[in-house]
Coordinates of C-alpha atoms and ligand atoms in Angstrom, one line a residue:
M1 CA 128.8 80.9 139.0
F2 CA 127.7 78.5 136.3
G3 CA 129.5 75.1 136.6
M4 CA 129.7 72.6 133.6
K5 CA 126.6 70.7 134.9
N6 CA 124.7 74.0 134.2
V7 CA 125.7 73.9 130.4
P8 CA 122.5 72.5 129.1
L9 CA 120.5 75.0 131.1
L10 CA 122.8 78.0 129.7
L11 CA 122.1 76.6 126.1
L12 CA 118.5 76.4 126.7
L13 CA 118.3 80.0 127.9
L14 CA 120.5 81.1 125.0
M15 CA 118.0 79.3 122.6
Q16 CA 115.2 80.9 124.2
L17 CA 116.6 84.3 123.9
L18 CA 117.6 83.8 120.4
R19 CA 113.9 82.5 119.5
A20 CA 112.6 85.5 121.2
G21 CA 114.3 87.9 118.9
S22 CA 113.9 86.1 115.5
A23 CA 111.1 85.9 113.0
L24 CA 107.8 84.3 113.8
D25 CA 108.5 80.7 113.2
N26 CA 105.6 78.9 113.9
G27 CA 106.0 77.2 110.3
L28 CA 102.4 78.4 109.2
A29 CA 101.0 80.3 106.5
L30 CA 103.8 79.6 104.0
T31 CA 101.3 80.6 101.5
P32 CA 98.6 83.0 101.9
P33 CA 95.8 81.4 104.1
M34 CA 92.7 80.3 102.4
G35 CA 89.2 79.7 104.1
W36 CA 86.0 81.2 105.1
M37 CA 84.9 83.7 107.7
S38 CA 81.6 84.8 108.9
W39 CA 81.8 88.6 109.4
Q40 CA 81.3 90.2 106.0
R41 CA 78.1 88.2 105.2
F42 CA 76.7 87.1 108.6
R43 CA 78.0 90.1 110.8
C44 CA 76.6 90.0 114.2
I45 CA 73.4 88.2 113.5
T46 CA 72.4 86.8 117.0
D47 CA 68.7 86.2 116.7
C48 CA 68.6 82.3 115.8
D49 CA 64.7 82.4 116.4
T50 CA 64.2 84.9 113.4
Y51 CA 67.1 84.0 111.3
P52 CA 68.0 80.3 112.1
D53 CA 70.1 79.8 109.0
E54 CA 72.1 83.2 109.3
C55 CA 72.8 83.6 113.0
I56 CA 76.3 83.1 114.4
S57 CA 75.9 79.7 116.1
E58 CA 77.4 76.1 116.0
Q59 CA 75.1 75.3 113.2
L60 CA 76.3 78.0 110.7
F61 CA 80.0 77.0 111.1
R62 CA 79.1 73.2 110.8
R63 CA 76.9 74.0 107.8
S64 CA 79.9 76.0 106.3
A65 CA 82.5 73.4 107.0
D66 CA 80.2 70.8 105.2
L67 CA 79.8 72.9 102.2
L68 CA 83.4 73.8 102.0
V69 CA 84.0 70.0 101.5
S70 CA 80.8 69.1 99.6
E71 CA 81.0 72.0 97.1
G72 CA 84.6 71.5 96.2
Y73 CA 86.1 74.4 97.9
A74 CA 88.2 72.3 100.2
D75 CA 89.6 70.4 97.2
V76 CA 91.2 73.7 95.8
G77 CA 92.7 74.7 99.1
Y78 CA 90.2 76.7 101.1
E79 CA 90.9 75.3 104.6
Y80 CA 90.3 77.6 107.7
V81 CA 86.5 78.0 109.1
I82 CA 86.6 81.1 111.0
I83 CA 84.1 82.3 113.6
D84 CA 84.4 86.1 113.8
D85 CA 82.9 88.5 116.2
C86 CA 79.7 87.8 118.3
W87 CA 80.4 84.1 119.4
L88 CA 80.8 85.0 123.3
E89 CA 78.7 85.5 126.3
W90 CA 78.6 89.1 127.5
N91 CA 80.6 88.1 130.5
R92 CA 83.5 85.9 131.5
D93 CA 82.8 83.0 133.8
N94 CA 82.7 84.6 137.3
M95 CA 84.6 81.9 139.0
T96 CA 87.3 81.1 136.4
N97 CA 87.6 84.4 134.3
K98 CA 87.4 82.3 131.3
L99 CA 85.8 83.2 128.0
V100 CA 82.4 81.4 127.6
P101 CA 80.8 80.9 124.0
D102 CA 77.3 82.0 123.9
R103 CA 75.4 79.3 125.8
K104 CA 72.3 79.3 123.3
R105 CA 74.1 79.6 120.2
F106 CA 77.0 77.3 121.1
P107 CA 75.2 75.0 123.6
R108 CA 77.8 72.2 123.3
G109 CA 81.0 74.7 123.4
L110 CA 83.6 74.9 120.9
N111 CA 85.4 71.6 121.2
V112 CA 82.6 69.7 119.5
L113 CA 82.7 72.3 116.8
A114 CA 86.3 72.0 116.5
D115 CA 86.2 68.3 116.3
H116 CA 83.7 68.3 113.6
I117 CA 85.7 70.8 111.5
H118 CA 88.8 68.7 112.0
D119 CA 86.8 65.5 111.1
K120 CA 86.3 67.3 107.7
G121 CA 89.8 67.6 107.1
L122 CA 89.7 71.5 107.8
K123 CA 90.9 73.9 110.3
F124 CA 89.3 76.0 113.0
G125 CA 89.7 79.7 113.5
L126 CA 88.6 82.0 116.2
Y127 CA 88.4 85.9 116.6
Q128 CA 89.1 87.9 119.6
D129 CA 90.1 91.5 120.2
F130 CA 93.2 92.9 122.0
G131 CA 91.2 95.6 123.8
T132 CA 88.9 95.6 126.7
K133 CA 86.0 94.5 124.3
T134 CA 85.6 93.2 121.0
C135 CA 84.3 95.6 118.2
A136 CA 80.8 94.3 118.9
G137 CA 81.1 94.8 122.7
Y138 CA 81.9 91.2 123.8
P139 CA 84.8 90.6 126.4
G140 CA 88.3 91.1 124.8
V141 CA 91.7 89.6 125.9
I142 CA 93.7 92.6 127.4
D143 CA 93.5 91.6 131.0
H144 CA 93.5 87.8 130.5
M145 CA 95.9 87.3 127.7
A146 CA 97.7 84.1 129.1
L147 CA 94.4 82.6 130.0
D148 CA 92.7 83.2 126.8
A149 CA 95.9 81.9 124.8
E150 CA 95.6 78.7 126.9
T151 CA 91.8 78.5 126.5
F152 CA 92.2 78.8 122.7
A153 CA 94.8 76.0 122.7
K154 CA 92.3 73.9 124.6
W155 CA 89.6 74.6 122.2
D156 CA 91.8 73.2 119.4
V157 CA 91.9 76.6 117.5
D158 CA 94.4 76.7 114.4
Y159 CA 93.9 80.4 113.5
V160 CA 93.4 83.3 115.7
K161 CA 92.3 86.7 114.2
L162 CA 93.1 89.4 116.9
D163 CA 91.2 92.7 116.3
G164 CA 92.0 95.9 117.8
C165 CA 88.8 97.8 119.1
N166 CA 88.5 99.3 122.5
A167 CA 92.2 99.5 123.0
N168 CA 94.8 102.2 123.0
V169 CA 96.8 102.0 119.9
S170 CA 100.0 102.8 121.8
D171 CA 99.7 99.5 123.8
M172 CA 99.6 97.6 120.6
A173 CA 103.5 97.5 119.8
A174 CA 103.9 95.6 122.9
G175 CA 100.6 93.9 123.1
Y176 CA 100.3 92.1 119.6
P177 CA 103.8 90.5 120.1
E178 CA 102.8 89.6 123.6
F179 CA 99.6 87.7 122.7
G180 CA 101.6 86.0 119.7
R181 CA 104.3 85.0 122.2
L182 CA 101.5 83.4 124.6
L183 CA 99.9 81.7 121.9
N184 CA 103.3 80.1 120.8
E185 CA 103.8 79.0 124.3
T186 CA 100.8 77.0 124.4
G187 CA 102.6 74.5 122.0
R188 CA 99.9 74.5 119.7
P189 CA 100.7 76.1 116.4
M190 CA 98.0 78.7 115.4
V191 CA 98.1 81.1 112.6
Y192 CA 98.1 84.6 114.1
S193 CA 96.2 87.3 112.2
C194 CA 96.9 90.8 113.6
S195 CA 94.6 93.9 112.9
W196 CA 97.0 96.2 114.7
P197 CA 98.0 98.4 111.5
A198 CA 94.3 99.0 110.5
Y199 CA 94.0 100.7 113.8
Q200 CA 96.9 103.0 113.3
S201 CA 96.1 106.6 112.2
G202 CA 96.9 107.1 108.4
S203 CA 99.9 109.2 109.0
E204 CA 101.8 106.5 111.3
Q205 CA 103.9 103.8 109.3
P206 CA 102.8 100.1 110.3
H207 CA 105.8 98.5 112.2
F208 CA 106.3 96.2 109.5
E209 CA 109.4 94.5 111.1
S210 CA 107.6 93.6 114.3
L211 CA 104.6 92.6 112.3
K212 CA 106.7 90.2 110.2
R213 CA 108.3 88.9 113.4
H214 CA 105.1 88.4 115.3
C215 CA 102.2 87.8 113.0
N216 CA 101.6 85.5 110.1
L217 CA 99.3 88.1 108.4
W218 CA 98.0 91.6 109.3
R219 CA 95.0 93.7 108.2
N220 CA 96.4 96.8 106.7
W221 CA 93.4 98.9 106.3
A222 CA 89.7 99.5 106.4
D223 CA 87.1 96.7 106.4
V224 CA 85.8 95.7 103.0
Q225 CA 82.0 96.3 102.5
D226 CA 79.8 94.6 100.0
S227 CA 80.4 96.9 97.1
F228 CA 82.8 97.0 94.2
Q229 CA 83.6 100.7 95.4
S230 CA 84.9 99.3 98.6
V231 CA 87.1 96.6 96.8
M232 CA 88.6 99.2 94.6
A233 CA 89.2 101.7 97.5
I234 CA 91.1 98.5 99.1
T235 CA 93.2 98.2 96.0
D236 CA 93.8 101.7 95.6
Y237 CA 95.3 101.9 99.3
F238 CA 97.4 98.9 98.5
A239 CA 98.7 100.5 95.2
K240 CA 99.3 103.8 96.9
N241 CA 101.3 102.2 99.8
Q242 CA 102.9 99.3 97.7
D243 CA 106.5 100.5 97.9
S244 CA 106.4 100.5 101.8
M245 CA 104.0 97.3 102.2
Q246 CA 105.3 95.1 99.3
P247 CA 108.7 94.1 100.6
H248 CA 107.3 92.7 103.9
A249 CA 105.2 90.1 102.5
G250 CA 106.5 86.5 101.8
P251 CA 106.1 83.0 103.2
G252 CA 104.9 83.0 106.7
H253 CA 103.9 86.7 106.8
W254 CA 101.2 88.5 104.6
N255 CA 99.4 91.9 104.0
D256 CA 95.8 91.3 104.4
P257 CA 93.4 93.4 102.3
D258 CA 90.4 91.7 103.9
M259 CA 87.8 89.2 102.9
L260 CA 86.5 88.0 99.4
I261 CA 83.0 89.0 99.1
L262 CA 82.4 87.0 96.0
G263 CA 78.9 85.3 96.2
N264 CA 77.2 88.1 98.0
Y265 CA 75.1 91.0 97.0
G266 CA 77.6 93.7 95.8
L267 CA 79.7 92.4 92.9
S268 CA 78.8 91.6 89.3
Y269 CA 80.2 88.6 87.7
D270 CA 83.1 90.6 86.1
Q271 CA 83.6 92.6 89.4
S272 CA 84.0 89.4 91.0
K273 CA 86.9 88.3 88.6
V274 CA 88.5 91.5 89.4
Q275 CA 88.6 91.1 93.3
M276 CA 89.8 87.5 92.6
A277 CA 92.5 88.4 90.3
I278 CA 93.8 91.3 92.4
W279 CA 93.9 89.2 95.5
A280 CA 96.0 86.7 93.5
V281 CA 98.4 89.4 92.5
L282 CA 98.6 90.6 95.9
A283 CA 99.3 87.5 97.5
A284 CA 96.5 88.2 99.6
P285 CA 94.7 85.6 102.1
L286 CA 91.7 84.0 100.3
I287 CA 89.3 84.2 103.1
M288 CA 85.7 84.3 101.6
S289 CA 82.7 85.6 103.5
N290 CA 79.5 84.5 101.8
D291 CA 76.8 82.0 102.2
L292 CA 78.3 79.0 100.7
A293 CA 74.8 77.5 100.2
K294 CA 73.8 80.1 97.9
V295 CA 76.8 80.9 95.8
R296 CA 75.8 81.0 92.1
P297 CA 77.8 78.4 90.0
E298 CA 79.4 80.9 87.8
I299 CA 80.8 82.7 90.9
K300 CA 81.7 79.3 92.6
E301 CA 83.7 78.8 89.4
I302 CA 85.5 82.0 89.9
L303 CA 86.3 81.2 93.5
Q304 CA 87.4 77.8 92.4
N305 CA 89.6 78.6 89.5
R306 CA 92.6 76.5 90.1
D307 CA 94.8 78.6 87.8
V308 CA 94.2 81.9 89.7
I309 CA 94.3 80.2 93.1
A310 CA 97.8 78.8 91.9
V311 CA 99.0 82.4 91.4
N312 CA 97.8 83.4 94.7
Q313 CA 99.7 80.5 96.1
D314 CA 102.8 80.8 94.2
P315 CA 105.6 79.2 96.2
L316 CA 107.9 82.2 95.9
G317 CA 105.4 84.3 97.8
I318 CA 106.2 87.6 96.2
Q319 CA 103.5 90.2 96.6
G320 CA 102.6 91.8 93.1
K321 CA 102.1 95.5 92.4
R322 CA 100.0 97.9 90.4
L323 CA 102.7 98.4 87.7
L324 CA 101.0 101.3 85.7
M325 CA 97.7 103.0 84.4
K326 CA 97.1 103.8 81.0
Q327 CA 94.0 105.3 79.8
N328 CA 92.1 104.2 82.9
I329 CA 93.3 100.6 82.4
E330 CA 95.5 99.5 85.5
V331 CA 98.2 96.8 85.1
W332 CA 98.6 94.5 88.2
R333 CA 101.8 92.1 87.9
R334 CA 103.1 89.5 90.1
P335 CA 106.4 87.6 89.6
I336 CA 105.7 84.0 89.8
E337 CA 107.5 80.6 89.0
P338 CA 108.8 79.4 86.8
K339 CA 111.9 81.3 86.8
I340 CA 113.9 80.7 83.7
N341 CA 117.5 81.7 83.0
G342 CA 117.1 84.3 85.8
E343 CA 113.7 85.7 84.6
Y344 CA 110.5 85.3 86.5
S345 CA 107.2 84.3 84.8
Y346 CA 104.5 86.7 85.7
A347 CA 100.7 86.9 86.4
I348 CA 99.5 90.2 85.0
A349 CA 96.0 91.6 85.5
F350 CA 94.5 94.2 83.2
V351 CA 91.7 95.9 85.2
S352 CA 89.4 98.5 83.8
R353 CA 88.3 101.5 85.7
R354 CA 86.5 102.8 82.6
V355 CA 82.7 102.9 82.5
D356 CA 82.4 103.9 78.8
G357 CA 80.0 101.1 77.5
S358 CA 82.1 99.1 75.1
P359 CA 85.3 96.8 75.6
F360 CA 88.2 99.0 75.5
P361 CA 91.3 98.0 73.1
I362 CA 94.6 98.8 74.4
S363 CA 98.2 97.6 73.6
F364 CA 101.3 97.5 75.5
T365 CA 105.0 96.9 74.7
F366 CA 107.3 94.6 76.3
K367 CA 109.0 97.5 77.9
E368 CA 105.9 99.0 79.3
L369 CA 105.1 95.5 81.1
S370 CA 108.7 95.5 82.4
L371 CA 109.2 92.3 80.6
F372 CA 112.9 91.6 79.9
N373 CA 113.0 87.9 78.7
D374 CA 114.2 89.5 75.3
N375 CA 115.6 86.5 73.6
I376 CA 112.6 84.1 73.5
G377 CA 109.7 85.8 75.3
Y378 CA 106.7 84.5 77.0
I379 CA 103.9 82.1 76.4
V380 CA 100.7 83.7 77.3
Q381 CA 97.5 82.0 78.8
D382 CA 94.3 83.4 79.8
L383 CA 93.7 82.5 83.5
F384 CA 90.0 82.8 83.4
D385 CA 89.5 81.0 80.2
K386 CA 91.8 77.9 79.7
N387 CA 90.9 77.6 75.9
N388 CA 92.2 81.1 75.1
N389 CA 95.7 80.7 74.5
L390 CA 97.4 83.8 73.2
G391 CA 100.6 82.3 71.9
V392 CA 104.1 83.7 72.3
F393 CA 104.7 87.3 73.1
R394 CA 108.2 88.6 71.9
K395 CA 109.8 91.9 72.4
E396 CA 109.0 93.3 68.8
R397 CA 105.3 92.7 69.2
E398 CA 102.7 94.8 70.9
F399 CA 100.5 93.0 73.5
K400 CA 96.9 93.7 72.6
T401 CA 94.0 93.2 74.9
R402 CA 90.5 94.4 75.1
V403 CA 89.0 94.9 78.5
I404 CA 85.3 95.5 79.4
P405 CA 84.1 98.2 81.8
N406 CA 84.8 97.1 85.4
G407 CA 86.3 94.1 84.3
V408 CA 89.6 92.2 84.1
N409 CA 91.7 90.2 81.7
F410 CA 94.1 88.2 83.5
Y411 CA 97.0 86.3 82.0
K412 CA 100.1 84.1 83.0
F413 CA 103.2 85.2 81.0
T414 CA 105.3 82.1 81.1
A415 CA 109.1 82.8 80.5
L416 CA 110.4 80.6 77.7
Ligands
GLA1 C1 86.1 94.8 112.8 C2 87.1 94.0 111.9 C3 86.0 93.2 111.1 C4 85.3 92.4 112.0 C5 84.4 93.4 112.9 C6 83.8 92.4 114.0 O1 85.6 95.9 112.3 O2 88.1 94.8 111.1 O3 86.8 92.4 110.2 O4 86.1 91.6 112.6 O5 85.3 94.2 113.7 O6 83.2 93.2 114.9

């Protein structure tokens, strides 16, 4: 039936089939994405007359893009400026069925904003929802997936967060991959963030193989709220499920514990370090949601700590785990570069869940920390305090540290 002249066509078909079955290969998010998103701080504030500086509007995203650059965040890697929910008109265009950005708050459409973000050297992200409506009730993609993917590409979107409100969870196994395929078909590379597992019931295992194949990152669990309690509940979920989750993270595909809330109302200075350290160990996307004009200098310093960010962005892309808990001190550990004679280096965070007032002294053996570079050991550096070099840790020594309540000591153990 197929003559020789059809060989190229056959090859093309074969290649397309192969592509459909292999891992998501858009070449994006080789390290966890970094950026800024509106939701946690600005939610669904749409009243620009009363709250001109806080409402979801072109002005908020222009300002945030400007501040990412002028305040130094872009220099350390924060890149995506992402509009979350509440950017749409309540209805699609009644002639074309296209999505319409709110006419009052985005009067010039999204291309003008995308251009501004791109001119700043940043990238543009946009929220939508797999269901009939977004979580806040604006039109979702379900009946217009191809049109919406195409529209996103025309708006020069670089990152899509696809939420899962107002949908049947049973439709997601087909629907999330389908929207991803449509995004890829536009020919515009777009990071694809899937909220699918966050909508599954606790008893159902996420479809990690499918997530890995079709999404660059996925929200595993509940929304972060503006409190330490919420941050720690998320870390507990990650620790409890780490054996099933951890193997699926890697370059191009990440578990997502949700936004960084540093710079808002809920975290103390030391609790801010805790979120930053655990997010680095977890190879989590570093997507801040805060008012960049109001982040206090000492919190900005945590957000911009290059050594901690280097752990988060470690090229090996291995997600860390909660290794152990001893006397209410948790040990979070992530293998990182350099790997010397087959032994990894490690980032290790000692996180205190204690609330008795004074700093708590504790020591660990080489073996307790699962460190095996027996011959020479590790050089230990404090990631939050460059001047605090702890010297060499060898197997015959105890590793001593003293952690303040709700605080963290975060070290790099470089294999020698
Ligand atoms: C869900 C998501 C949040 C945010 C809101 C918007 O709750 O998990 O991250 O996008 O919807 O309505």
